[in-house]
CSV table of C-alpha atoms and ligand atoms in Angstrom, one decimal:
chain,number,residue,atom,x,y,z
B,8,MET,CA,-84.9,110.1,-131.8
B,9,GLN,CA,-82.4,108.3,-130.3
B,10,ALA,CA,-80.2,108.2,-133.5
B,11,ASP,CA,-80.6,112.2,-133.9
B,12,LYS,CA,-79.1,112.5,-130.3
B,13,GLN,CA,-76.0,110.4,-131.3
B,14,THR,CA,-75.4,112.1,-134.4
B,15,GLU,CA,-75.6,115.3,-132.5
B,16,VAL,CA,-72.6,114.1,-129.9
B,17,LEU,CA,-70.6,113.1,-132.6
B,18,GLU,CA,-70.9,116.2,-134.7
B,19,LEU,CA,-70.4,118.2,-131.5
B,20,LEU,CA,-67.1,116.6,-130.9
B,21,GLU,CA,-66.0,116.9,-134.9
B,22,ALA,CA,-66.5,120.6,-134.3
B,23,MET,CA,-64.1,120.7,-131.1
B,24,ILE,CA,-61.5,118.6,-133.0
B,25,ALA,CA,-61.5,121.1,-135.7
B,26,ILE,CA,-60.8,124.0,-133.3
B,27,PRO,CA,-57.0,123.8,-132.1
B,28,SER,CA,-56.5,124.0,-128.4
B,29,VAL,CA,-52.7,123.1,-128.0
B,30,ASN,CA,-51.5,124.2,-124.7
B,31,PRO,CA,-48.8,126.7,-125.3
B,32,ALA,CA,-46.1,124.9,-123.3
B,33,TYR,CA,-46.1,122.3,-125.8
B,34,GLU,CA,-46.1,124.3,-128.9
B,35,GLU,CA,-44.4,127.7,-129.4
B,36,GLY,CA,-47.2,130.3,-130.7
B,37,ALA,CA,-49.9,127.7,-129.9
B,38,GLU,CA,-53.0,130.3,-128.9
B,39,GLY,CA,-54.3,127.7,-126.5
B,40,GLU,CA,-58.1,127.2,-125.5
B,41,MET,CA,-59.6,130.5,-125.8
B,42,GLU,CA,-61.2,129.7,-129.8
B,43,LEU,CA,-62.6,126.6,-128.2
B,44,SER,CA,-64.1,128.4,-125.0
B,45,ARG,CA,-65.8,130.9,-127.3
B,46,PHE,CA,-67.6,127.9,-129.2
B,47,ILE,CA,-68.6,126.2,-125.8
B,48,GLU,CA,-69.9,129.4,-124.6
B,49,GLN,CA,-71.6,130.1,-127.6
B,50,ARG,CA,-73.3,127.0,-127.3
B,51,CYS,CA,-74.1,127.0,-123.8
B,52,ARG,CA,-75.9,130.3,-124.2
B,53,ALA,CA,-78.0,129.2,-127.2
B,54,ALA,CA,-78.8,126.3,-124.9
B,55,GLY,CA,-80.2,128.6,-122.1
B,56,LEU,CA,-77.2,127.4,-119.8
B,57,SER,CA,-75.7,129.9,-117.5
B,58,VAL,CA,-72.2,130.2,-118.0
B,59,TYR,CA,-69.3,132.3,-117.2
B,60,ARG,CA,-65.5,132.7,-117.5
B,61,GLN,CA,-62.8,132.1,-115.0
B,62,PRO,CA,-59.7,134.2,-115.9
B,63,VAL,CA,-56.8,131.8,-115.2
B,64,LEU,CA,-53.8,132.8,-117.5
B,65,PRO,CA,-53.5,135.5,-120.0
B,66,ASN,CA,-56.1,134.8,-122.6
B,67,ARG,CA,-56.8,131.5,-121.1
B,68,ASP,CA,-60.3,131.1,-119.2
B,69,ASN,CA,-62.0,128.2,-117.5
B,70,LEU,CA,-65.3,128.2,-118.3
B,71,ILE,CA,-68.0,127.3,-115.6
B,72,ILE,CA,-71.4,126.2,-116.5
B,73,GLU,CA,-74.4,126.1,-114.0
B,74,LEU,CA,-77.7,124.5,-114.4
B,75,LYS,CA,-79.8,125.2,-111.5
B,76,THR,CA,-82.6,122.5,-111.0
B,77,GLY,CA,-84.3,123.8,-107.6
B,78,HIS,CA,-81.8,121.0,-105.7
B,79,PRO,CA,-79.2,123.7,-104.3
B,80,GLN,CA,-78.2,121.2,-101.4
B,81,ARG,CA,-76.6,118.6,-104.0
B,82,THR,CA,-74.3,119.7,-106.8
B,83,LEU,CA,-72.7,117.2,-109.2
B,84,LEU,CA,-69.7,118.5,-111.1
B,85,PHE,CA,-68.4,117.4,-114.6
B,86,GLU,CA,-64.8,118.4,-115.5
B,87,ALA,CA,-62.9,118.0,-118.6
B,88,HIS,CA,-59.8,119.7,-119.9
B,89,MET,CA,-60.1,121.8,-123.1
B,90,ASP,CA,-56.3,121.9,-123.8
B,91,THR,CA,-54.3,119.1,-126.1
B,92,VAL,CA,-50.9,118.2,-126.5
B,93,SER,CA,-49.0,119.4,-129.6
B,94,LEU,CA,-50.3,118.4,-133.2
B,95,GLY,CA,-46.9,116.6,-133.4
B,96,GLY,CA,-46.6,114.5,-136.4
B,97,MET,CA,-50.3,113.4,-136.6
B,98,PRO,CA,-51.5,113.7,-140.2
B,99,ASN,CA,-54.6,116.4,-140.7
B,100,PRO,CA,-55.0,116.6,-136.9
B,101,LEU,CA,-57.6,119.3,-137.0
B,102,GLN,CA,-59.6,117.5,-139.6
B,103,PRO,CA,-61.9,115.2,-138.0
B,104,ARG,CA,-62.1,111.8,-140.1
B,105,ARG,CA,-64.3,108.9,-139.5
B,106,GLU,CA,-63.1,105.2,-140.2
B,107,GLY,CA,-65.2,102.3,-139.3
B,108,ASN,CA,-66.2,103.0,-135.5
B,109,ARG,CA,-62.9,105.1,-135.0
B,110,LEU,CA,-63.1,108.9,-135.1
B,111,TYR,CA,-59.6,110.1,-135.7
B,112,GLY,CA,-58.5,113.9,-134.6
B,113,ARG,CA,-55.9,115.5,-132.2
B,114,GLY,CA,-57.7,115.4,-128.8
B,115,ALA,CA,-60.3,113.0,-130.3
B,116,CYS,CA,-59.6,110.8,-127.1
B,117,ASP,CA,-57.6,113.1,-124.6
B,118,THR,CA,-60.4,114.4,-123.9
B,119,LYS,CA,-62.6,116.5,-126.4
B,120,GLY,CA,-64.8,113.0,-126.5
B,121,ALA,CA,-65.5,113.4,-122.6
B,122,LEU,CA,-65.9,117.2,-123.2
B,123,ALA,CA,-68.4,116.8,-126.1
B,124,ALA,CA,-70.3,114.3,-124.0
B,125,MET,CA,-70.5,116.3,-121.0
B,126,LEU,CA,-71.4,119.5,-122.7
B,127,HIS,CA,-74.1,117.6,-124.7
B,128,THR,CA,-75.4,116.2,-121.3
B,129,MET,CA,-75.7,120.1,-120.0
B,130,GLU,CA,-77.4,121.1,-123.2
B,131,TYR,CA,-79.7,118.3,-122.9
B,132,PHE,CA,-80.8,118.5,-119.1
B,133,SER,CA,-81.1,122.3,-119.7
B,134,LEU,CA,-84.3,121.2,-121.5
B,135,HIS,CA,-85.2,118.4,-119.0
B,136,ARG,CA,-84.1,119.9,-115.4
B,137,GLU,CA,-87.2,118.0,-114.0
B,138,GLU,CA,-85.6,114.7,-114.7
B,139,LEU,CA,-82.7,115.7,-111.8
B,140,GLN,CA,-82.6,115.8,-108.2
B,141,ALA,CA,-79.2,117.8,-108.1
B,142,ASP,CA,-77.6,121.0,-109.6
B,143,LEU,CA,-75.0,120.2,-112.3
B,144,LEU,CA,-72.1,122.1,-112.8
B,145,MET,CA,-69.5,121.8,-115.5
B,146,CYS,CA,-66.2,123.3,-115.8
B,147,ALA,CA,-64.2,123.2,-119.0
B,148,SER,CA,-60.6,123.5,-117.6
B,149,VAL,CA,-57.6,125.0,-119.1
B,150,ASP,CA,-53.5,123.8,-118.8
B,151,GLU,CA,-54.5,120.2,-117.8
B,152,GLU,CA,-51.6,118.7,-120.1
B,153,HIS,CA,-49.1,120.9,-118.4
B,154,ALA,CA,-49.5,122.2,-114.7
B,155,TYR,CA,-53.3,121.8,-114.4
B,156,ARG,CA,-53.5,125.2,-113.3
B,157,GLY,CA,-57.1,125.5,-114.7
B,158,LEU,CA,-58.3,122.9,-112.0
B,159,LEU,CA,-56.2,124.6,-109.4
B,160,ALA,CA,-58.0,127.8,-109.9
B,161,PHE,CA,-61.3,126.5,-110.0
B,162,MET,CA,-60.7,124.8,-106.7
B,163,ASP,CA,-60.0,127.9,-105.3
B,164,LEU,CA,-63.5,129.2,-105.8
B,165,ASP,CA,-64.5,126.5,-102.9
B,166,LEU,CA,-67.9,125.9,-104.5
B,167,PRO,CA,-69.9,123.3,-102.6
B,168,ILE,CA,-69.7,120.0,-104.8
B,169,GLN,CA,-70.7,116.6,-103.4
B,170,GLY,CA,-69.4,114.5,-106.1
B,171,ALA,CA,-67.4,115.0,-109.4
B,172,VAL,CA,-66.9,113.2,-112.8
B,173,VAL,CA,-63.6,113.5,-114.5
B,174,GLY,CA,-63.6,113.2,-118.1
B,175,GLU,CA,-60.5,111.3,-119.2
B,176,PRO,CA,-60.3,108.3,-121.4
B,177,THR,CA,-61.0,105.2,-119.6
B,178,ASN,CA,-62.7,102.9,-122.2
B,179,LEU,CA,-66.0,103.5,-119.7
B,180,ASP,CA,-64.4,102.1,-117.1
B,181,ILE,CA,-65.5,103.6,-113.7
B,182,VAL,CA,-62.0,104.5,-112.3
B,183,ILE,CA,-62.3,105.4,-108.5
B,184,ALA,CA,-58.4,104.9,-107.5
B,185,HIS,CA,-55.3,105.9,-109.5
B,186,LYS,CA,-51.8,106.5,-109.0
B,187,GLY,CA,-50.1,109.8,-107.5
B,188,CYS,CA,-46.7,110.8,-108.1
B,189,VAL,CA,-43.7,112.4,-106.2
B,190,ARG,CA,-41.1,113.8,-108.5
B,191,PHE,CA,-37.6,114.8,-106.9
B,192,GLU,CA,-33.9,115.5,-107.3
B,193,VAL,CA,-31.0,114.4,-105.3
B,194,GLU,CA,-28.1,116.2,-105.4
B,195,THR,CA,-24.5,115.0,-104.1
B,196,LEU,CA,-21.9,117.5,-103.2
B,197,GLY,CA,-18.2,116.6,-103.4
B,198,LYS,CA,-15.0,118.4,-103.6
B,199,ALA,CA,-13.4,119.3,-106.9
B,200,ALA,CA,-9.7,118.3,-107.3
B,201,HIS,CA,-7.5,117.7,-110.2
B,202,SER,CA,-7.8,114.0,-111.5
B,203,SER,CA,-4.0,113.4,-110.9
B,204,VAL,CA,-4.8,113.9,-106.9
B,205,PRO,CA,-8.0,112.6,-106.6
B,206,TRP,CA,-7.5,112.0,-102.8
B,207,GLU,CA,-7.4,116.0,-102.4
B,208,GLY,CA,-11.3,116.0,-103.7
B,209,ARG,CA,-14.2,114.0,-102.9
B,210,ASN,CA,-16.3,112.4,-105.9
B,211,ALA,CA,-19.8,113.5,-106.0
B,212,ILE,CA,-20.5,110.9,-108.7
B,213,THR,CA,-19.0,108.0,-106.4
B,214,ASP,CA,-21.3,109.5,-103.7
B,215,MET,CA,-24.2,109.1,-105.8
B,216,MET,CA,-23.6,105.6,-106.5
B,217,LYS,CA,-24.5,104.9,-102.8
B,218,VAL,CA,-27.5,107.0,-102.9
B,219,MET,CA,-28.6,105.0,-106.2
B,220,GLU,CA,-28.0,101.7,-103.9
B,221,TYR,CA,-30.5,102.8,-101.3
B,222,LEU,CA,-33.0,103.4,-104.2
B,223,GLU,CA,-32.5,100.2,-105.7
B,224,ARG,CA,-32.7,98.6,-102.4
B,225,SER,CA,-36.0,100.5,-101.4
B,226,LYS,CA,-37.6,98.9,-104.6
B,227,GLY,CA,-38.0,95.5,-102.7
B,228,ASP,CA,-40.2,97.2,-100.1
B,229,LEU,CA,-42.2,98.9,-102.7
B,230,GLU,CA,-43.0,95.6,-104.7
B,231,ARG,CA,-44.5,94.2,-101.4
B,232,LYS,CA,-47.0,97.2,-101.0
B,233,VAL,CA,-49.8,96.1,-103.5
B,234,HIS,CA,-53.0,97.8,-103.9
B,235,PRO,CA,-55.6,96.0,-105.0
B,236,LEU,CA,-56.6,98.1,-107.9
B,237,CYS,CA,-53.5,100.0,-108.8
B,238,GLY,CA,-50.7,97.4,-108.0
B,239,ALA,CA,-47.4,98.3,-106.5
B,240,PRO,CA,-45.6,101.7,-106.0
B,241,THR,CA,-42.8,102.1,-108.4
B,242,LEU,CA,-39.4,104.4,-108.6
B,243,SER,CA,-37.6,105.0,-111.6
B,244,VAL,CA,-34.6,107.1,-112.0
B,245,GLY,CA,-35.0,109.2,-115.1
B,246,THR,CA,-31.9,111.4,-115.5
B,247,ILE,CA,-28.1,111.8,-114.1
B,248,HIS,CA,-25.8,114.4,-114.4
B,249,GLY,CA,-22.4,114.9,-113.1
B,250,GLY,CA,-19.1,116.2,-113.5
B,251,SER,CA,-17.6,118.6,-116.2
B,252,GLN,CA,-14.5,117.4,-117.4
B,253,ILE,CA,-12.4,114.0,-117.4
B,254,ASN,CA,-9.7,115.5,-115.3
B,255,ILE,CA,-11.7,116.9,-112.6
B,256,VAL,CA,-12.8,115.2,-109.6
B,257,PRO,CA,-16.7,116.0,-109.9
B,258,ASP,CA,-17.9,118.1,-107.2
B,259,GLN,CA,-21.7,117.8,-108.0
B,260,CYS,CA,-23.9,114.9,-109.1
B,261,VAL,CA,-27.6,115.3,-109.7
B,262,ILE,CA,-30.3,112.4,-110.5
B,263,LYS,CA,-34.1,113.2,-111.2
B,264,VAL,CA,-36.4,110.6,-109.7
B,265,ASP,CA,-40.3,109.6,-110.5
B,266,ARG,CA,-41.7,107.8,-107.7
B,267,ARG,CA,-45.4,106.6,-108.2
B,268,LEU,CA,-47.7,106.5,-105.3
B,269,ILE,CA,-50.5,103.9,-104.6
B,270,PRO,CA,-53.8,105.2,-103.0
B,271,GLY,CA,-53.1,105.3,-99.0
B,272,GLU,CA,-49.7,106.8,-99.6
B,273,ARG,CA,-49.3,110.6,-99.4
B,274,PRO,CA,-46.9,112.6,-101.4
B,275,ASP,CA,-45.5,114.8,-99.0
B,276,ILE,CA,-45.0,111.8,-96.4
B,277,VAL,CA,-43.3,109.7,-99.0
B,278,LEU,CA,-40.7,112.3,-99.6
B,279,ASN,CA,-40.1,112.7,-96.0
B,280,GLU,CA,-39.8,109.0,-95.5
B,281,ILE,CA,-37.3,109.1,-98.5
B,282,ARG,CA,-35.1,111.9,-97.0
B,283,LYS,CA,-34.9,110.2,-93.5
B,284,GLU,CA,-34.2,106.7,-94.8
B,285,LEU,CA,-31.6,107.9,-97.3
B,286,ALA,CA,-30.2,109.7,-94.2
B,287,ALA,CA,-30.1,106.8,-92.2
B,288,PHE,CA,-28.4,104.4,-94.9
B,289,LEU,CA,-25.6,107.1,-95.7
B,290,HIS,CA,-25.1,107.6,-91.7
B,291,GLY,CA,-21.2,107.6,-91.0
B,292,GLN,CA,-20.4,107.6,-94.8
B,293,ASN,CA,-19.8,111.5,-94.7
B,294,VAL,CA,-22.2,112.0,-97.9
B,295,GLN,CA,-23.2,115.3,-98.4
B,296,PHE,CA,-26.4,115.3,-100.0
B,297,ALA,CA,-29.6,117.5,-100.7
B,298,ILE,CA,-33.2,116.5,-101.6
B,299,HIS,CA,-35.4,118.9,-103.9
B,300,GLU,CA,-38.9,118.4,-104.3
B,301,LEU,CA,-40.0,119.0,-108.1
B,302,LEU,CA,-43.7,117.5,-108.1
B,303,LEU,CA,-46.2,116.4,-105.5
B,304,ASP,CA,-49.3,114.8,-107.1
B,305,GLU,CA,-51.9,112.5,-104.8
B,306,ALA,CA,-53.4,109.3,-105.5
B,307,LEU,CA,-57.0,109.3,-106.1
B,308,ASP,CA,-58.9,107.1,-103.7
B,309,THR,CA,-62.7,107.4,-103.6
B,310,PRO,CA,-64.5,105.3,-101.5
B,311,PRO,CA,-66.6,103.0,-103.2
B,312,GLU,CA,-69.6,103.8,-101.2
B,313,SER,CA,-69.5,107.4,-101.9
B,314,GLU,CA,-72.8,108.7,-104.0
B,315,VAL,CA,-71.1,109.4,-107.0
B,316,VAL,CA,-69.7,105.8,-107.3
B,317,ARG,CA,-73.2,104.5,-106.5
B,318,SER,CA,-74.6,106.6,-109.1
B,319,ALA,CA,-72.3,105.5,-111.6
B,320,LEU,CA,-72.8,102.0,-110.8
B,321,ALA,CA,-76.3,102.4,-111.4
B,322,ALA,CA,-75.8,104.1,-114.8
B,323,ALA,CA,-73.5,101.2,-116.0
B,324,GLY,CA,-76.1,98.6,-114.7
B,325,ARG,CA,-78.4,100.2,-116.7
B,326,LEU,CA,-76.3,101.0,-119.8
B,327,GLY,CA,-74.7,97.8,-119.7
B,328,THR,CA,-71.0,98.9,-119.5
B,329,ASN,CA,-68.5,97.7,-117.1
B,330,THR,CA,-69.8,97.5,-113.8
B,331,ALA,CA,-66.4,96.6,-111.9
B,332,LEU,CA,-64.6,99.6,-110.0
B,333,CYS,CA,-61.2,100.2,-111.8
B,334,GLY,CA,-57.9,101.5,-111.1
B,335,ALA,CA,-55.5,103.6,-113.2
B,336,SER,CA,-51.9,103.9,-113.3
B,337,TYR,CA,-51.6,107.5,-114.6
B,338,GLY,CA,-53.0,110.6,-113.0
B,339,SER,CA,-55.8,113.1,-113.3
B,340,ASP,CA,-57.3,116.0,-112.0
B,341,ALA,CA,-59.9,113.8,-110.0
B,342,SER,CA,-57.3,113.1,-107.2
B,343,LYS,CA,-56.6,116.9,-106.6
B,344,LEU,CA,-60.8,117.4,-106.1
B,345,GLN,CA,-60.7,114.3,-104.1
B,346,GLN,CA,-57.7,114.5,-101.8
B,347,ARG,CA,-57.4,118.5,-101.5
B,348,LYS,CA,-61.0,119.4,-101.3
B,349,GLY,CA,-62.9,116.0,-100.0
B,350,ILE,CA,-64.9,115.7,-103.2
B,351,PRO,CA,-65.6,112.0,-104.0
B,352,SER,CA,-64.5,111.7,-107.8
B,353,ILE,CA,-64.3,109.4,-110.4
B,354,VAL,CA,-62.9,109.3,-113.9
B,355,PHE,CA,-64.8,108.2,-116.8
B,356,GLY,CA,-64.6,108.7,-120.0
B,357,PRO,CA,-64.7,107.2,-123.8
B,358,GLY,CA,-61.5,106.1,-125.5
B,359,SER,CA,-58.2,104.7,-124.6
B,360,ILE,CA,-55.3,106.3,-122.8
B,361,GLN,CA,-53.2,104.5,-125.0
B,362,GLN,CA,-54.2,106.7,-127.9
B,363,ALA,CA,-53.6,109.9,-125.8
B,364,HIS,CA,-50.8,111.8,-126.8
B,365,THR,CA,-49.8,109.8,-129.9
B,366,ASP,CA,-49.7,110.5,-133.7
B,367,GLU,CA,-52.7,108.0,-134.0
B,368,GLU,CA,-55.1,109.5,-131.7
B,369,TRP,CA,-58.8,108.3,-132.3
B,370,VAL,CA,-61.8,107.5,-130.0
B,371,PRO,CA,-64.3,104.9,-130.6
B,372,MET,CA,-67.4,106.6,-131.7
B,373,ASP,CA,-69.9,104.2,-129.9
B,374,GLU,CA,-68.0,104.9,-126.8
B,375,VAL,CA,-68.6,108.7,-127.0
B,376,GLU,CA,-72.3,108.0,-127.8
B,377,LEU,CA,-72.4,105.6,-124.7
B,378,ALA,CA,-70.5,108.3,-122.5
B,379,ALA,CA,-73.1,110.9,-123.2
B,380,GLU,CA,-75.8,108.4,-121.9
B,381,PHE,CA,-73.7,107.4,-119.0
B,382,TYR,CA,-73.2,111.1,-117.9
B,383,LYS,CA,-76.8,111.7,-118.4
B,384,GLU,CA,-77.9,108.5,-116.3
B,385,LEU,CA,-75.4,109.2,-113.8
B,386,ALA,CA,-76.9,112.9,-113.1
B,387,ARG,CA,-80.4,111.5,-112.8
B,388,GLN,CA,-79.3,108.9,-110.3
B,389,PHE,CA,-77.3,111.6,-108.2
B,390,GLY,CA,-79.3,113.0,-105.4
B,391,LYS,CA,-81.8,110.1,-105.7
B,392,SER,CA,-80.4,107.4,-103.4
B,393,PRO,CA,-80.1,107.9,-99.6
B,394,ARG,CA,-77.3,110.6,-99.0
B,395,ARG,CA,-74.0,110.2,-97.6
Y,419,ZN,ZN1,-56.3,114.3,-120.7
């Protein structure tokens, strides 16, 4: 019986790998998630699950799957994205291949492994509703790999949800904290002049060096702010563009900066602080600068005592997976659910982030099977223990 079930989730994953769902932002002409969503929809209907579409972008819909168990006051959400990055240089990316404990294919680890395990969980409980003390909801979302517009649209529905599990590769670790991100541009504005009379202009590149000096100095402060699960915040200047010609004093220079946040830091506040500190640092030097916001993404900071975490710990205890609460340095949909909607959320899934987005994408098959068992056990625990 157990063996059959395990084969079922792996076969489900293989079927999902064989259906391309490349995010159109990554490959010209890619069709997106529609075919995969049709497959999932059909599976749900066959299993007697209620499923509906939420249009997000042209021909790209979230799938929302509901399982009512007669406990409407508690709802647990499973969320995983359907899109993948481009097929890249991966050999036979759409042909799932087993090798030892590894299952190769585009999306195997990011994040069709988790998606298959979650769908399998929903199918299982469709036949075993009496095992649950909470309603289940699953969102198979679009566009996580680009601008997470699927999740944002889902959050606009404002459904009552008391806990969420986001499926991304964590090697079966329970992730309750991860970093967030602020991306911004700094632009310095000078005055153009012929390079033979530089005193008639103002050099925007030289001014940018002062901005860079501030950024480099601020790294010292960042290193001292260590979060126990996520480490220290970081800052990295990714690009610099300035000047147009060797014989013209440049009137403009722009850098792009990526600042990673730790739990407890808020993206909008961090960006404002940078604005103020930079102005103070450059005070009296007559440097003209502007900061343009590019992306704000919250850090995940789910309280360890929340019900979804306690249910996850109980599940890990039963299955023998890692019972330490973990942090991650990458971002996920979970932080948006937690920070913007107040839904305690964890990230949990099979496979390693090391294999995500690479030409060598694979997932350990035993972890996919265990993830399915974990999601089931977590769902059984949710709503059982004293509520908070
Ligand atoms: Zn992912």
